[in-house]
PDB file of C-alpha atoms in Angstrom:
ATOM      1  CA  MET I   1     172.815  78.170  56.688  1.00 32.00           C
ATOM      2  CA  ALA I   2     175.638  76.848  54.571  1.00 34.00           C
ATOM      3  CA  VAL I   3     175.052  77.112  50.869  1.00 34.00           C
ATOM      4  CA  GLY I   4     175.138  73.735  49.174  1.00 37.00           C
ATOM      5  CA  GLY I   5     174.283  71.637  52.209  1.00 39.00           C
ATOM      6  CA  ASP I   6     174.983  67.933  52.413  1.00 41.00           C
ATOM      7  CA  ARG I   7     175.949  66.028  49.323  1.00 42.00           C
ATOM      8  CA  PRO I   8     174.497  62.640  48.465  1.00 47.00           C
ATOM      9  CA  GLY I   9     176.888  59.935  49.580  1.00 43.00           C
ATOM     10  CA  SER I  10     178.414  62.051  52.332  1.00 42.00           C
ATOM     11  CA  ALA I  11     179.247  60.546  55.685  1.00 40.00           C
ATOM     12  CA  GLY I  12     176.202  59.866  57.789  1.00 43.00           C
ATOM     13  CA  ASP I  13     173.832  59.161  54.914  1.00 43.00           C
ATOM     14  CA  ALA I  14     172.169  55.772  54.674  1.00 60.00           C
ATOM     15  CA  GLY I  15     173.877  53.560  52.102  1.00 73.00           C
ATOM     16  CA  SER I  16     171.243  53.180  49.380  1.00 86.00           C
ATOM     17  CA  PRO I  17     171.248  55.698  46.537  1.00 90.00           C
ATOM     18  CA  LEU I  18     167.566  56.437  47.176  1.00 94.00           C
ATOM     19  CA  ALA I  19     168.245  57.155  50.860  1.00 95.00           C
ATOM     20  CA  GLN I  20     171.179  59.382  49.957  1.00 93.00           C
ATOM     21  CA  ARG I  21     169.141  61.373  47.456  1.00 93.00           C
ATOM     22  CA  LEU I  22     166.142  61.701  49.781  1.00 96.00           C
ATOM     23  CA  ASN I  23     168.380  62.895  52.604  1.00 95.00           C
ATOM     24  CA  TYR I  24     170.007  65.394  50.242  1.00 92.00           C
ATOM     25  CA  LEU I  25     166.596  66.767  49.257  1.00 94.00           C
ATOM     26  CA  PHE I  26     165.423  66.946  52.865  1.00 94.00           C
ATOM     27  CA  ALA I  27     168.600  68.807  53.828  1.00 90.00           C
ATOM     28  CA  ASN I  28     168.369  71.303  50.982  1.00 89.00           C
ATOM     29  CA  MET I  29     164.903  71.612  49.434  1.00 88.00           C
ATOM     30  CA  HIS I  30     162.900  73.409  52.075  1.00 86.00           C
ATOM     31  CA  PRO I  31     161.691  76.920  52.739  1.00 80.00           C
ATOM     32  CA  PRO I  32     163.958  79.243  54.724  1.00 77.00           C
ATOM     33  CA  GLY I  33     164.259  78.069  58.291  1.00 78.00           C
ATOM     34  CA  ALA I  34     164.176  74.454  59.360  1.00 83.00           C
ATOM     35  CA  PRO I  35     164.218  71.441  57.032  1.00 88.00           C
ATOM     36  CA  TYR I  36     161.044  69.449  56.533  1.00 93.00           C
ATOM     37  CA  THR I  37     160.278  66.590  58.895  1.00 95.00           C
ATOM     38  CA  ASN I  38     159.271  63.119  57.746  1.00 96.00           C
ATOM     39  CA  GLY I  39     155.862  63.737  59.304  1.00 96.00           C
ATOM     40  CA  HIS I  40     155.304  66.976  57.412  1.00 95.00           C
ATOM     41  CA  VAL I  41     156.247  65.506  54.029  1.00 96.00           C
ATOM     42  CA  ALA I  42     154.192  62.339  54.612  1.00 97.00           C
ATOM     43  CA  GLU I  43     151.154  64.395  55.643  1.00 96.00           C
ATOM     44  CA  GLU I  44     151.435  66.802  52.707  1.00 95.00           C
ATOM     45  CA  ILE I  45     151.711  63.950  50.214  1.00 96.00           C
ATOM     46  CA  SER I  46     148.954  61.862  51.808  1.00 95.00           C
ATOM     47  CA  ASN I  47     146.538  64.801  51.997  1.00 94.00           C
ATOM     48  CA  GLY I  48     147.393  66.483  48.694  1.00 90.00           C
ATOM     49  CA  ALA I  49     145.311  65.559  45.655  1.00 90.00           C
ATOM     50  CA  GLU I  50     148.162  66.731  43.409  1.00 93.00           C
ATOM     51  CA  TYR I  51     150.215  63.744  44.603  1.00 92.00           C
ATOM     52  CA  GLY I  52     147.814  61.181  43.175  1.00 88.00           C
ATOM     53  CA  GLU I  53     146.086  59.674  46.198  1.00 88.00           C
ATOM     54  CA  VAL I  54     149.363  58.300  47.561  1.00 92.00           C
ATOM     55  CA  GLY I  55     149.286  57.213  51.181  1.00 92.00           C
ATOM     56  CA  LEU I  56     152.633  57.766  52.860  1.00 95.00           C
ATOM     57  CA  THR I  57     153.393  57.389  56.550  1.00 96.00           C
ATOM     58  CA  GLU I  58     156.075  59.098  58.580  1.00 97.00           C
ATOM     59  CA  GLN I  59     157.482  55.692  59.540  1.00 97.00           C
ATOM     60  CA  TYR I  60     157.716  54.445  55.951  1.00 97.00           C
ATOM     61  CA  LEU I  61     159.406  57.664  54.841  1.00 97.00           C
ATOM     62  CA  SER I  62     161.863  57.276  57.719  1.00 97.00           C
ATOM     63  CA  MET I  63     162.655  53.739  56.548  1.00 96.00           C
ATOM     64  CA  LEU I  64     163.265  55.028  53.005  1.00 97.00           C
ATOM     65  CA  ARG I  65     165.603  57.700  54.340  1.00 96.00           C
ATOM     66  CA  ASN I  66     167.601  55.349  56.558  1.00 95.00           C
ATOM     67  CA  GLY I  67     167.864  52.640  53.896  1.00 93.00           C
ATOM     68  CA  LYS I  68     165.701  50.023  55.652  1.00 94.00           C
ATOM     69  CA  ARG I  69     163.350  50.166  52.664  1.00 91.00           C
ATOM     70  CA  ALA I  70     164.717  50.849  49.216  1.00 87.00           C
ATOM     71  CA  ASN I  71     162.041  49.821  46.731  1.00 90.00           C
ATOM     72  CA  PRO I  72     158.979  52.067  47.046  1.00 94.00           C
ATOM     73  CA  SER I  73     156.218  52.001  44.468  1.00 93.00           C
ATOM     74  CA  PRO I  74     156.546  54.247  41.429  1.00 93.00           C
ATOM     75  CA  ASP I  75     153.581  56.258  42.792  1.00 94.00           C
ATOM     76  CA  VAL I  76     155.471  57.036  46.015  1.00 96.00           C
ATOM     77  CA  LEU I  77     158.574  58.024  44.040  1.00 95.00           C
ATOM     78  CA  ARG I  78     156.511  60.276  41.750  1.00 95.00           C
ATOM     79  CA  ALA I  79     154.864  61.928  44.756  1.00 96.00           C
ATOM     80  CA  LEU I  80     158.203  62.542  46.491  1.00 97.00           C
ATOM     81  CA  ALA I  81     159.737  63.890  43.281  1.00 95.00           C
ATOM     82  CA  LYS I  82     156.771  66.217  42.807  1.00 95.00           C
ATOM     83  CA  PHE I  83     156.949  67.393  46.424  1.00 95.00           C
ATOM     84  CA  PHE I  84     160.651  68.252  46.100  1.00 94.00           C
ATOM     85  CA  ALA I  85     160.298  69.508  42.504  1.00 91.00           C
ATOM     86  CA  VAL I  86     162.887  67.177  41.006  1.00 93.00           C
ATOM     87  CA  PRO I  87     162.604  64.718  38.115  1.00 92.00           C
ATOM     88  CA  VAL I  88     161.318  61.326  39.243  1.00 93.00           C
ATOM     89  CA  GLY I  89     164.304  59.762  37.474  1.00 92.00           C
ATOM     90  CA  TYR I  90     166.545  61.390  40.072  1.00 92.00           C
ATOM     91  CA  LEU I  91     164.916  59.334  42.836  1.00 92.00           C
ATOM     92  CA  MET I  92     164.519  56.208  40.703  1.00 88.00           C
ATOM     93  CA  GLY I  93     168.199  56.246  39.803  1.00 84.00           C
ATOM     94  CA  ASP I  94     167.347  56.440  36.102  1.00 87.00           C
ATOM     95  CA  LEU I  95     169.505  59.505  35.454  1.00 87.00           C
ATOM     96  CA  SER I  96     173.106  59.363  34.347  1.00 87.00           C
ATOM     97  CA  ASP I  97     175.688  60.689  36.792  1.00 89.00           C
ATOM     98  CA  SER I  98     175.903  63.938  34.827  1.00 91.00           C
ATOM     99  CA  GLN I  99     172.112  64.341  34.823  1.00 92.00           C
ATOM    100  CA  ALA I 100     171.929  63.664  38.573  1.00 88.00           C
ATOM    101  CA  GLU I 101     174.716  66.195  39.124  1.00 90.00           C
ATOM    102  CA  ARG I 102     172.723  68.736  37.114  1.00 92.00           C
ATOM    103  CA  VAL I 103     169.704  68.201  39.398  1.00 92.00           C
ATOM    104  CA  GLU I 104     171.950  68.686  42.428  1.00 90.00           C
ATOM    105  CA  GLU I 105     173.455  71.814  40.852  1.00 90.00           C
ATOM    106  CA  GLU I 106     169.952  73.261  40.465  1.00 90.00           C
ATOM    107  CA  VAL I 107     169.231  72.417  44.109  1.00 86.00           C
ATOM    108  CA  ARG I 108     172.424  74.226  45.180  1.00 86.00           C
ATOM    109  CA  PHE I 109     171.373  77.216  43.091  1.00 88.00           C
ATOM    110  CA  LEU I 110     167.935  77.306  44.743  1.00 84.00           C
ATOM    111  CA  VAL I 111     169.546  77.036  48.179  1.00 81.00           C
ATOM    112  CA  ALA I 112     171.841  79.965  47.358  1.00 83.00           C
ATOM    113  CA  MET I 113     168.900  82.025  46.119  1.00 83.00           C
ATOM    114  CA  ARG I 114     167.185  81.605  49.510  1.00 79.00           C
ATOM    115  CA  ASP I 115     169.722  84.070  50.900  1.00 80.00           C
ATOM    116  CA  GLN I 116     168.268  87.542  50.360  1.00 83.00           C
ATOM    117  CA  ARG I 117     171.723  89.140  50.022  1.00 88.00           C
ATOM    118  CA  VAL I 118     172.845  86.629  47.396  1.00 86.00           C
ATOM    119  CA  ARG I 119     169.586  87.139  45.514  1.00 85.00           C
ATOM    120  CA  ALA I 120     170.035  90.929  45.648  1.00 90.00           C
ATOM    121  CA  ILE I 121     173.559  90.678  44.218  1.00 89.00           C
ATOM    122  CA  ALA I 122     172.381  88.383  41.434  1.00 88.00           C
ATOM    123  CA  LEU I 123     169.392  90.567  40.531  1.00 89.00           C
ATOM    124  CA  ARG I 124     171.455  93.754  40.509  1.00 91.00           C
ATOM    125  CA  SER I 125     173.783  92.224  37.936  1.00 91.00           C
ATOM    126  CA  VAL I 126     170.926  91.530  35.500  1.00 93.00           C
ATOM    127  CA  GLY I 127     171.145  93.756  32.461  1.00 94.00           C
ATOM    128  CA  LEU I 128     174.776  94.737  32.985  1.00 93.00           C
ATOM    129  CA  PRO I 129     177.069  94.082  30.032  1.00 95.00           C
ATOM    130  CA  PRO I 130     178.838  90.705  30.104  1.00 94.00           C
ATOM    131  CA  GLU I 131     182.243  92.311  30.672  1.00 96.00           C
ATOM    132  CA  VAL I 132     180.890  94.084  33.782  1.00 94.00           C
ATOM    133  CA  GLN I 133     179.393  90.822  35.047  1.00 92.00           C
ATOM    134  CA  ASP I 134     182.800  89.183  34.501  1.00 93.00           C
ATOM    135  CA  SER I 135     184.441  91.992  36.491  1.00 93.00           C
ATOM    136  CA  LEU I 136     181.966  91.469  39.341  1.00 92.00           C
ATOM    137  CA  THR I 137     182.759  87.756  39.330  1.00 88.00           C
ATOM    138  CA  THR I 138     186.469  88.563  39.554  1.00 90.00           C
ATOM    139  CA  ILE I 139     185.891  90.977  42.440  1.00 91.00           C
ATOM    140  CA  ILE I 140     183.826  88.401  44.339  1.00 89.00           C
ATOM    141  CA  SER I 141     186.522  85.771  43.747  1.00 88.00           C
ATOM    142  CA  GLN I 142     189.131  88.187  45.133  1.00 90.00           C
ATOM    143  CA  PHE I 143     187.021  88.729  48.262  1.00 90.00           C
ATOM    144  CA  ARG I 144     186.645  84.968  48.657  1.00 89.00           C
ATOM    145  CA  GLN I 145     190.417  84.528  48.326  1.00 90.00           C
ATOM    146  CA  GLN I 146     191.081  87.225  50.942  1.00 92.00           C
ATOM    147  CA  MET I 147     188.761  85.372  53.311  1.00 91.00           C
ATOM    148  CA  ASN I 148     190.543  82.052  52.605  1.00 91.00           C
ATOM    149  CA  LEU I 149     187.498  80.642  50.832  1.00 88.00           C
ATOM    150  CA  PRO I 150     187.650  78.717  47.554  1.00 83.00           C
ATOM    151  CA  SER I 151     187.253  81.016  44.532  1.00 73.00           C
ATOM    152  CA  ASP I 152     183.958  79.283  43.717  1.00 71.00           C
ATOM    153  CA  PRO I 153     181.429  78.043  46.272  1.00 70.00           C
ATOM    154  CA  PRO I 154     181.130  74.250  46.612  1.00 61.00           C
ATOM    155  CA  GLY I 155     179.459  72.717  43.582  1.00 55.00           C
ATOM    156  CA  ALA I 156     179.564  75.903  41.505  1.00 55.00           C
ATOM    157  CA  GLY I 157     181.670  74.177  38.875  1.00 50.00           C
ATOM    158  CA  GLY I 158     182.576  77.529  37.322  1.00 46.00           C
ATOM    159  CA  GLU I 159     180.054  76.918  34.568  1.00 45.00           C
ATOM    160  CA  GLU I 160     178.310  79.790  32.861  1.00 43.00           C
ATOM    161  CA  ARG I 161     174.543  80.014  33.031  1.00 40.00           C
ATOM    162  CA  PRO I 162     172.658  80.823  29.843  1.00 40.00           C
TER     163      PRO I 162
END
């Protein structure tokens, strides 16, 4: 599985911002293996008390994802946000571009952490002095360059994590 997955607004996504964001979450926010289906998400939300008694059908979710419906109730948006563990403002379009990018950065991080090898590398670096962590980052960048990959994975932004 490619780390980072599809980006909102990429070719093939439905045109509405909600559809783009839902498709991004479907493509990226799932357990290892296959992405969720519309039917699975609709059933989980409709049958889960934690989603607030929201009734959601597979067909309606499909229409949201393909842009045929773009104005769901706030309850449906809250349930979808809770299911995918993102702020409801991300789906409502209430976040600034930088805030939405931060949500997507966290999604990319979670996707990367699904890979057991990536997780092992990250966990083994915990507790090492910062200069050693910087050296490891340099070594990984050199390997990426030798393999004709960008020095940072897509969406990494080169930002430091606290």
